[in-house]
Short mmCIF file of C-alpha atoms and ligand atoms in Angstrom, two decimals:
data_model
loop_
_atom_site.label_atom_id
_atom_site.label_comp_id
_atom_site.label_asym_id
_atom_site.label_seq_id
_atom_site.Cartn_x
_atom_site.Cartn_y
_atom_site.Cartn_z
CA UNK A 1 3.21 -129.55 225.05
CA UNK A 2 -0.41 -129.85 226.21
CA UNK A 3 -1.85 -127.88 223.30
CA UNK A 4 -4.99 -129.68 222.04
CA UNK A 5 -4.12 -132.79 224.08
CA UNK A 6 -7.19 -134.57 225.48
CA UNK A 7 -6.90 -135.00 229.22
CA UNK A 8 -9.42 -136.62 231.53
CA UNK A 9 -9.44 -135.23 235.04
CA UNK A 10 -11.04 -137.65 237.48
CA UNK A 11 -12.07 -135.99 240.74
CA UNK A 12 -12.94 -138.10 243.76
CA UNK A 13 -14.31 -136.92 247.10
CA UNK A 14 -12.16 -135.10 249.62
CA UNK A 15 -11.55 -131.64 250.96
CA UNK A 16 -8.78 -131.21 248.35
CA UNK A 17 -11.34 -131.10 245.50
CA UNK A 18 -10.93 -127.32 245.45
CA UNK A 19 -7.30 -127.82 244.41
CA UNK A 20 -8.46 -129.83 241.39
CA UNK A 21 -10.16 -126.62 240.21
CA UNK A 22 -6.75 -124.91 240.13
CA UNK A 23 -5.22 -127.92 238.36
CA UNK A 24 -7.97 -127.73 235.73
CA UNK A 25 -7.18 -124.04 235.23
CA UNK A 26 -3.49 -124.82 234.67
CA UNK A 27 -4.33 -127.57 232.19
CA UNK A 28 -6.74 -125.47 230.13
CA UNK A 29 -4.40 -122.47 230.21
CA UNK A 30 -1.73 -124.73 228.67
CA UNK A 31 -4.17 -125.57 225.85
CA UNK A 32 -5.34 -129.03 226.97
CA UNK A 33 -8.88 -130.14 226.18
CA UNK A 34 -10.08 -131.38 229.54
CA UNK A 35 -13.05 -133.61 230.31
CA UNK A 36 -13.88 -133.87 233.99
CA UNK A 37 -15.39 -136.92 235.66
CA UNK A 38 -16.64 -136.35 239.20
CA UNK A 39 -17.63 -139.02 241.69
CA UNK A 40 -20.73 -138.58 243.83
CA UNK A 41 -18.54 -137.78 246.87
CA UNK A 42 -16.57 -135.15 244.91
CA UNK A 43 -19.83 -133.37 244.10
CA UNK A 44 -20.47 -132.97 247.84
CA UNK A 45 -17.44 -130.63 248.02
CA UNK A 46 -17.57 -128.58 244.79
CA UNK A 47 -20.47 -128.27 242.34
CA UNK A 48 -19.90 -129.66 238.80
CA UNK A 49 -20.75 -126.25 237.38
CA UNK A 50 -17.36 -124.91 238.51
CA UNK A 51 -15.52 -127.62 236.56
CA UNK A 52 -17.89 -127.29 233.60
CA UNK A 53 -17.34 -123.53 233.36
CA UNK A 54 -13.55 -123.79 233.56
CA UNK A 55 -13.23 -126.75 231.19
CA UNK A 56 -15.86 -125.50 228.69
CA UNK A 57 -17.03 -129.13 228.53
CA UNK A 58 -19.92 -130.92 230.22
CA UNK A 59 -18.89 -132.62 233.45
CA UNK A 60 -19.45 -136.39 233.44
CA UNK A 61 -20.98 -137.85 236.56
CA UNK A 62 -23.23 -140.82 235.78
CA UNK A 63 -22.40 -144.24 234.34
CA UNK A 64 -26.00 -144.88 233.39
CA UNK A 65 -26.66 -141.65 231.54
CA UNK A 66 -29.11 -142.31 228.72
CA UNK A 67 -27.78 -139.54 226.50
CA UNK A 68 -24.00 -140.08 226.78
CA UNK A 69 -24.38 -143.86 226.84
CA UNK A 70 -26.02 -143.75 223.39
CA UNK A 71 -22.44 -143.72 222.14
CA UNK A 72 -21.12 -145.80 225.10
CA UNK A 73 -19.89 -142.59 226.74
CA UNK A 74 -17.44 -144.07 229.19
CA UNK A 75 -15.62 -146.01 226.47
CA UNK A 76 -15.40 -143.08 224.08
CA UNK A 77 -14.13 -140.87 226.91
CA UNK A 78 -11.51 -143.49 227.78
CA UNK A 79 -10.45 -143.83 224.14
CA UNK A 80 -10.07 -140.10 223.60
CA UNK A 81 -7.65 -139.53 226.48
CA UNK A 82 -3.94 -138.77 225.96
CA UNK A 83 -3.58 -138.75 229.75
CA UNK A 84 -5.85 -139.63 232.65
CA UNK A 85 -5.29 -137.72 235.89
CA UNK A 86 -7.07 -138.56 239.14
CA UNK A 87 -6.74 -135.70 241.62
CA UNK A 88 -7.58 -135.90 244.42
CA UNK A 89 -7.59 -139.70 244.53
CA UNK A 90 -9.07 -141.15 247.71
CA UNK A 91 -8.00 -144.40 249.39
CA UNK A 92 -11.36 -145.76 248.23
CA UNK A 93 -10.78 -145.03 244.51
CA UNK A 94 -7.21 -146.33 244.67
CA UNK A 95 -8.40 -149.48 246.45
CA UNK A 96 -11.06 -150.08 243.81
CA UNK A 97 -8.60 -149.60 240.95
CA UNK A 98 -6.10 -151.96 242.57
CA UNK A 99 -8.80 -154.65 242.87
CA UNK A 100 -10.38 -154.12 239.46
CA UNK A 101 -13.68 -152.86 240.83
CA UNK A 102 -15.51 -150.68 238.31
CA UNK A 103 -18.78 -149.60 239.90
CA UNK A 104 -19.08 -145.97 238.85
CA UNK A 105 -18.19 -143.78 235.87
CA UNK A 106 -14.69 -142.88 237.10
CA UNK A 107 -13.49 -146.41 237.93
CA UNK A 108 -15.12 -147.85 234.79
CA UNK A 109 -13.48 -145.26 232.53
CA UNK A 110 -10.04 -145.82 234.13
CA UNK A 111 -10.43 -149.57 233.59
CA UNK A 112 -11.29 -148.95 229.93
CA UNK A 113 -8.51 -146.51 229.09
CA UNK A 114 -5.24 -147.30 227.34
CA UNK A 115 -3.86 -143.89 228.36
CA UNK A 116 -1.31 -143.43 231.16
CA UNK A 117 -3.01 -142.83 234.50
CA UNK A 118 -1.49 -140.28 236.88
CA UNK A 119 -2.80 -140.58 240.42
CA UNK A 120 -2.46 -137.82 243.04
CA UNK A 121 -3.59 -139.28 246.38
CA UNK A 122 -5.02 -137.20 249.22
CA UNK A 123 -6.13 -138.68 252.53
CA UNK A 124 -5.56 -138.82 256.27
CA UNK A 125 -1.99 -139.74 257.24
CA UNK A 126 -3.07 -142.96 259.00
CA UNK A 127 -4.98 -144.06 255.90
CA UNK A 128 -1.93 -143.21 253.77
CA UNK A 129 0.40 -145.30 255.91
CA UNK A 130 -2.10 -148.16 256.36
CA UNK A 131 -0.54 -151.37 254.95
CA UNK A 132 -3.71 -152.07 252.98
CA UNK A 133 -3.41 -148.73 251.21
CA UNK A 134 0.36 -149.16 250.73
CA UNK A 135 -0.24 -152.57 249.09
CA UNK A 136 -2.82 -151.09 246.74
CA UNK A 137 -0.52 -148.25 245.68
CA UNK A 138 2.39 -150.66 245.22
CA UNK A 139 0.28 -152.95 243.06
CA UNK A 140 -0.86 -150.08 240.86
CA UNK A 141 2.72 -148.76 240.53
CA UNK A 142 3.84 -152.24 239.41
CA UNK A 143 1.08 -152.18 236.79
CA UNK A 144 2.41 -148.90 235.37
CA UNK A 145 0.15 -146.37 237.08
CA UNK A 146 2.01 -143.15 237.90
CA UNK A 147 1.79 -141.44 241.27
CA UNK A 148 2.36 -137.86 242.39
CA UNK A 149 2.99 -138.37 246.12
CA UNK A 150 1.09 -136.25 248.63
CA UNK A 151 2.85 -133.57 250.65
CA UNK A 152 3.49 -133.48 254.38
CA UNK A 153 1.70 -130.89 256.45
CA UNK A 154 -1.31 -130.08 258.55
CA UNK A 155 -4.25 -132.12 257.25
CA UNK A 156 -7.86 -131.01 257.16
CA UNK A 157 -8.70 -133.68 259.76
CA UNK A 158 -6.31 -132.04 262.24
CA UNK A 159 -3.57 -134.66 261.93
CA UNK A 160 -0.06 -133.69 260.87
CA UNK A 161 1.85 -135.78 258.29
CA UNK A 162 1.78 -137.09 254.72
CA UNK A 163 -1.55 -136.99 252.94
CA UNK A 164 -2.03 -133.44 251.64
CA UNK A 165 -2.74 -133.42 247.91
CA UNK A 166 0.38 -132.34 246.00
CA UNK A 167 0.32 -128.74 244.81
CA UNK A 168 -1.61 -128.28 241.53
CA UNK A 169 1.64 -127.01 239.91
CA UNK A 170 3.42 -130.25 240.88
CA UNK A 171 0.65 -132.42 239.40
CA UNK A 172 0.58 -130.21 236.31
CA UNK A 173 4.36 -130.55 235.92
CA UNK A 174 4.10 -134.35 236.17
CA UNK A 175 1.39 -134.32 233.49
CA UNK A 176 3.47 -132.17 231.14
CA UNK A 177 6.55 -134.34 231.73
CA UNK A 178 4.52 -137.45 230.93
CA UNK A 179 3.27 -136.01 227.64
CA UNK A 180 6.63 -134.61 226.52
CA UNK A 181 8.56 -136.79 224.01
CA UNK A 182 11.77 -138.01 225.65
CA UNK A 183 14.21 -136.68 223.09
CA UNK A 184 17.01 -136.08 225.63
CA UNK A 185 17.03 -139.54 227.18
CA UNK A 186 20.62 -140.60 227.78
CA UNK A 187 21.93 -137.02 227.84
CA UNK A 188 23.25 -135.32 230.97
CA UNK A 189 22.60 -131.61 230.69
CA UNK A 190 24.27 -129.10 232.97
CA UNK A 191 22.60 -125.68 233.02
CA UNK A 192 23.91 -122.62 234.84
CA UNK A 193 21.43 -119.95 235.87
CA UNK A 194 21.09 -116.69 237.75
CA UNK A 195 23.65 -114.12 238.80
CA UNK A 196 26.80 -114.50 240.86
CA UNK A 197 27.49 -112.41 243.93
CA UNK A 198 30.97 -111.09 244.56
CA UNK A 199 31.24 -110.03 248.17
CA UNK A 200 32.79 -106.69 249.09
CA UNK A 201 32.31 -107.10 252.84
CA UNK A 202 29.87 -109.12 255.04
CA UNK A 203 26.86 -107.04 253.93
CA UNK A 204 27.62 -105.83 250.39
CA UNK A 205 28.25 -107.46 247.05
CA UNK A 206 28.59 -106.84 243.31
CA UNK A 207 25.93 -108.61 241.22
CA UNK A 208 23.51 -108.09 238.32
CA UNK A 209 19.79 -108.27 237.54
CA UNK A 210 19.64 -111.92 236.44
CA UNK A 211 16.58 -113.62 237.94
CA UNK A 212 17.47 -117.15 236.83
CA UNK A 213 14.24 -117.43 234.79
CA UNK A 214 15.99 -118.27 231.51
CA UNK A 215 18.25 -120.92 233.03
CA UNK A 216 15.46 -122.47 235.11
CA UNK A 217 13.22 -122.66 232.01
CA UNK A 218 16.00 -124.53 230.20
CA UNK A 219 16.53 -126.91 233.11
CA UNK A 220 12.80 -127.61 233.40
CA UNK A 221 12.40 -128.25 229.69
CA UNK A 222 15.49 -130.50 229.51
CA UNK A 223 14.15 -132.52 232.45
CA UNK A 224 10.75 -132.86 230.81
CA UNK A 225 12.47 -134.20 227.70
CA UNK A 226 14.07 -137.01 229.66
CA UNK A 227 17.56 -135.61 230.26
CA UNK A 228 19.38 -135.95 233.55
CA UNK A 229 19.67 -132.32 234.55
CA UNK A 230 22.17 -130.61 236.85
CA UNK A 231 21.24 -127.01 237.60
CA UNK A 232 24.09 -124.89 238.95
CA UNK A 233 22.36 -121.80 240.22
CA UNK A 234 23.42 -118.48 241.63
CA UNK A 235 21.18 -116.84 244.26
CA UNK A 236 17.61 -116.56 242.90
CA UNK A 237 14.15 -116.72 244.38
CA UNK A 238 12.80 -119.47 242.09
CA UNK A 239 11.78 -122.98 243.13
CA UNK A 240 13.92 -125.59 241.36
CA UNK A 241 12.05 -127.60 238.70
CA UNK A 242 11.08 -131.03 240.08
CA UNK A 243 13.52 -133.81 239.30
CA UNK A 244 16.60 -131.68 238.63
CA UNK A 245 19.77 -131.92 240.69
CA UNK A 246 20.23 -128.44 242.16
CA UNK A 247 23.67 -127.10 243.12
CA UNK A 248 23.55 -123.64 244.68
CA UNK A 249 26.52 -121.28 244.51
CA UNK A 250 27.17 -117.63 245.30
CA UNK A 251 30.30 -116.40 243.54
CA UNK A 252 31.85 -116.98 240.11
CA UNK A 253 34.66 -118.94 241.77
CA UNK A 254 32.12 -121.25 243.43
CA UNK A 255 30.24 -121.60 240.15
CA UNK A 256 33.47 -122.54 238.40
CA UNK A 257 34.24 -125.21 241.02
CA UNK A 258 30.71 -126.64 240.80
CA UNK A 259 30.76 -126.77 236.99
CA UNK A 260 34.29 -128.16 236.62
CA UNK A 261 33.64 -130.86 239.23
CA UNK A 262 30.64 -132.14 237.24
CA UNK A 263 31.44 -131.51 233.59
CA UNK A 264 33.13 -134.92 233.24
CA UNK A 265 29.80 -136.74 233.19
CA UNK A 266 27.94 -134.21 231.03
CA UNK A 267 27.06 -134.40 227.34
CA UNK A 268 25.61 -130.87 227.13
CA UNK A 269 26.44 -127.67 229.04
CA UNK A 270 24.23 -124.58 228.67
CA UNK A 271 25.60 -121.46 230.33
CA UNK A 272 22.69 -119.07 230.84
CA UNK A 273 24.12 -117.63 234.06
CA UNK A 274 25.18 -114.01 234.20
CA UNK A 275 28.60 -114.50 235.75
CA UNK A 276 30.30 -111.41 237.17
CA UNK A 277 33.42 -110.69 235.15
CA UNK A 278 35.17 -109.07 238.13
CA UNK A 279 35.32 -109.46 241.91
CA UNK A 280 36.84 -107.28 244.62
CA UNK A 281 40.56 -107.91 245.04
CA UNK A 282 39.94 -108.41 248.74
CA UNK A 283 36.78 -109.16 250.69
CA UNK A 284 36.82 -107.09 253.88
CA UNK A 285 36.19 -109.11 257.04
CA UNK A 286 34.24 -106.29 258.72
CA UNK A 287 31.64 -103.96 257.25
CA UNK A 288 33.35 -101.04 255.53
CA UNK A 289 32.62 -97.85 257.46
CA UNK A 290 31.40 -94.74 255.67
CA UNK A 291 34.32 -92.43 254.99
CA UNK A 292 34.43 -88.74 254.37
CA UNK A 293 35.98 -88.96 250.91
CA UNK A 294 35.66 -91.35 247.95
CA UNK A 295 36.04 -95.09 248.24
CA UNK A 296 37.99 -96.98 245.60
CA UNK A 297 37.37 -100.68 245.07
CA UNK A 298 40.05 -102.68 243.27
CA UNK A 299 38.59 -105.45 241.15
CA UNK A 300 40.27 -108.51 239.70
CA UNK A 301 39.11 -110.68 236.82
CA UNK A 302 37.00 -113.73 237.56
CA UNK A 303 37.73 -117.03 235.82
CA UNK A 304 35.88 -117.35 232.51
CA UNK A 305 34.12 -120.68 233.09
CA UNK A 306 32.80 -121.05 229.57
CA UNK A 307 36.19 -120.35 227.99
CA UNK A 308 37.74 -122.97 230.29
CA UNK A 309 35.10 -125.50 229.19
CA UNK A 310 35.88 -124.67 225.57
CA UNK A 311 39.53 -125.56 226.14
CA UNK A 312 38.80 -129.09 227.43
CA UNK A 313 40.07 -131.79 225.07
CA UNK A 314 37.00 -134.00 225.62
CA UNK A 315 34.23 -131.50 225.96
CA UNK A 316 30.43 -131.68 225.98
CA UNK A 317 28.21 -129.88 223.48
CA UNK A 318 28.68 -126.27 224.60
CA UNK A 319 25.99 -123.62 224.46
CA UNK A 320 26.86 -120.11 225.59
CA UNK A 321 24.74 -117.02 226.01
CA UNK A 322 25.87 -113.55 225.03
CA UNK A 323 24.10 -110.65 226.71
CA UNK A 324 24.70 -107.67 224.44
CA UNK A 325 23.36 -104.12 224.40
CA UNK A 326 24.93 -103.26 221.02
CA UNK A 327 26.56 -105.06 218.07
CA UNK A 328 24.54 -108.14 219.02
CA UNK A 329 25.57 -110.51 216.28
CA UNK A 330 29.22 -109.48 216.03
CA UNK A 331 29.68 -109.64 219.83
CA UNK A 332 28.07 -113.06 220.05
CA UNK A 333 29.99 -114.43 217.04
CA UNK A 334 33.26 -113.31 218.65
CA UNK A 335 32.37 -115.16 221.89
CA UNK A 336 31.34 -118.26 219.92
CA UNK A 337 34.73 -118.31 218.23
CA UNK A 338 36.94 -117.25 221.14
CA UNK A 339 35.34 -119.58 223.69
CA UNK A 340 35.21 -122.48 221.20
CA UNK A 341 31.44 -123.06 221.54
CA UNK A 342 29.06 -125.13 219.42
CA UNK A 343 26.22 -122.67 219.67
CA UNK A 344 25.57 -119.27 221.23
CA UNK A 345 22.32 -117.53 222.15
CA UNK A 346 22.78 -113.88 221.27
CA UNK A 347 20.57 -112.05 223.71
CA UNK A 348 19.61 -108.48 222.88
CA UNK A 349 19.27 -107.17 226.44
CA UNK A 350 18.63 -103.60 225.28
CA UNK A 351 14.99 -104.50 224.40
CA UNK A 352 12.62 -103.73 227.31
CA UNK A 353 10.94 -107.16 227.30
CA UNK A 354 14.06 -109.23 226.70
CA UNK A 355 16.95 -110.32 228.85
CA UNK A 356 17.27 -109.73 232.57
CA UNK A 357 14.44 -110.29 235.04
CA UNK A 358 11.48 -110.50 232.64
CA UNK A 359 9.38 -113.47 231.52
CA UNK A 360 10.07 -112.99 227.81
CA UNK A 361 13.18 -113.00 225.68
CA UNK A 362 14.34 -112.41 222.10
CA UNK A 363 17.50 -113.87 220.67
CA UNK A 364 19.48 -115.09 217.69
CA UNK A 365 20.95 -118.57 217.72
CA UNK A 366 24.40 -118.69 216.11
CA UNK A 367 26.14 -121.92 215.14
CA UNK A 368 29.75 -122.71 214.27
CA UNK A 369 28.90 -123.42 210.63
CA UNK A 370 27.60 -119.87 210.22
CA UNK A 371 23.89 -120.69 210.50
CA UNK A 372 21.76 -118.09 212.24
CA UNK A 373 18.20 -118.54 213.56
CA UNK A 374 16.14 -115.51 214.52
CA UNK A 375 13.96 -115.99 217.63
CA UNK A 376 11.49 -113.10 217.96
CA UNK A 377 10.09 -112.04 221.34
CA UNK A 378 8.54 -115.07 223.09
CA UNK A 379 8.26 -116.48 226.60
CA UNK A 380 11.47 -117.79 228.14
CA UNK A 381 9.75 -121.19 228.34
CA UNK A 382 9.18 -121.16 224.57
CA UNK A 383 12.73 -119.98 223.88
CA UNK A 384 14.06 -122.75 226.13
CA UNK A 385 12.08 -125.28 224.05
CA UNK A 386 13.46 -123.87 220.81
CA UNK A 387 17.06 -123.89 222.07
CA UNK A 388 16.66 -127.50 223.19
CA UNK A 389 15.18 -128.50 219.80
CA UNK A 390 18.47 -127.41 218.23
CA UNK A 391 20.57 -128.98 220.99
CA UNK A 392 18.71 -132.28 220.52
CA UNK A 393 19.19 -132.20 216.74
CA UNK A 394 22.92 -131.45 217.11
CA UNK A 395 23.37 -134.16 219.75
CA UNK A 396 21.72 -136.78 217.57
CA UNK A 397 23.96 -135.74 214.63
CA UNK A 398 26.99 -136.15 216.93
CA UNK A 399 25.84 -139.61 218.00
CA UNK A 400 25.48 -140.69 214.35
CA UNK A 401 29.04 -139.53 213.49
O1 PMT B 1 18.27 -114.78 234.49
P1 PMT B 1 17.27 -113.99 233.68
O2 PMT B 1 16.69 -112.83 234.43
O3 PMT B 1 16.21 -114.87 233.07
O4 PMT B 1 18.06 -113.32 232.45
C1 PMT B 1 18.58 -114.14 231.44
C2 PMT B 1 19.97 -113.64 230.98
C3 PMT B 1 19.84 -112.25 230.36
C4 PMT B 1 20.93 -113.59 232.18
C5 PMT B 1 20.46 -114.72 229.95
O5 PMT B 1 19.58 -114.79 228.89
C6 PMT B 1 21.84 -114.35 229.41
O6 PMT B 1 22.00 -113.62 228.45
N1 PMT B 1 22.89 -114.91 230.07
C7 PMT B 1 24.30 -114.61 229.79
C8 PMT B 1 24.70 -113.36 230.48
C9 PMT B 1 26.17 -113.08 230.37
O7 PMT B 1 26.85 -113.10 231.34
O8 PMT B 1 26.61 -112.88 229.15
P2 PMT B 1 28.16 -112.55 228.79
O9 PMT B 1 28.10 -112.09 227.40
O10 PMT B 1 28.74 -111.64 229.82
O11 PMT B 1 28.88 -113.94 228.92
C10 PMT B 1 29.03 -114.83 227.80
C11 PMT B 1 28.96 -116.27 228.25
O12 PMT B 1 30.10 -116.58 229.06
C12 PMT B 1 27.75 -116.62 229.09
O13 PMT B 1 27.30 -117.89 228.71
C13 PMT B 1 28.28 -116.64 230.52
O14 PMT B 1 27.58 -117.58 231.35
C14 PMT B 1 29.72 -117.09 230.31
N2 PMT B 1 30.67 -116.54 231.31
C15 PMT B 1 30.85 -115.20 231.43
C16 PMT B 1 31.78 -114.71 232.32
C17 PMT B 1 32.53 -115.62 233.11
N3 PMT B 1 33.40 -115.19 234.00
N4 PMT B 1 32.31 -116.93 232.98
C18 PMT B 1 31.41 -117.41 232.09
O15 PMT B 1 31.23 -118.64 231.97
#
């Protein structure tokens, strides 16, 4: 989404300047063309050379620079921006912007830009809660400036509380979300992710290798595209994407309850979770002791959540996944038909870099009308984007009917 997008990163003075270096790295890694403006105070903390090296662009520092001002540098910088980020933003910079003071390159360029401005404040907790600061932030919010609130924690000044610059990943996510076209506005998308755990006794369970990466990538991308996203997740070690409604579950039965309780308000359901097909007939109350001979576990079938969704009379747009090790297309086509789905992602989990617990995936998208789209090996983030492109197109066709 950031590929070749022009982003201005304004850096004002504070101990958190070092985090802006990490933010710059994330932005350039995502393909953005970043121009950095540093205030005089920012340059006291980190030298411009660091930002220049990582952005591969000269760092802008002076308003009255004879060379860049030949072409009115601050205006051309302002005009070129798709997004303007200020991180860290001090109380001083925010105060100046709120009052229309433009007395250095950063404030002047912000005043001149038509781009959205994303502000990530960082300051002492007493400054952050000061009514003067609060008024300034409020005024800027009313004028359409976007804020990534600071985190709570131990501050460099020794105080504890709100004021720590948000994590670079959080600011990056807000930037991506801002630049992503809102093609899923008005849709409520429920995504299931991760494995389920079927308990045998208090310390043992049956599960699988699902990491949740595929489902979380779908939830993140749907949220970026403006959808309201409900993420029903089995036990994973991933942080939920910002802005999604997270519902955590353990077993298939719990996942079924969570999904069925929410499906009424959903327009799209994407079932990327690897739900256990069976669970132990009985869960032992105490830990099973080691025995001399063999141990036989009796398993019973779990509810098939997706099939139940397919049987609803008023049902959302249904996307299933099919994890197959052989007969990929035939197996997936059978599930598409039997579970009454609109689309299925046939996932060849026999490939080493595809499927469970890796960052990449390869799949075929199968539709009810017989269409098939081949998706070669790509990152799960990219595959999530591709799946949602098709979901969006199908949803808009449905709306027009
Ligand atoms: O989580 P990752 O590590 O990123 O791995 C991603 C993945 C491999 C788990 C994912 O890409 C994937 O293929 N998910 C589906 C796995 C699966 O359970 O496939 P299945 O063929 O057994 O099930 C078919 C469909 O029915 C799935 O959408 C599944 O969610 C659903 N199902 C299955 C059983 C059941 N009891 N209830 C269900 O709803």
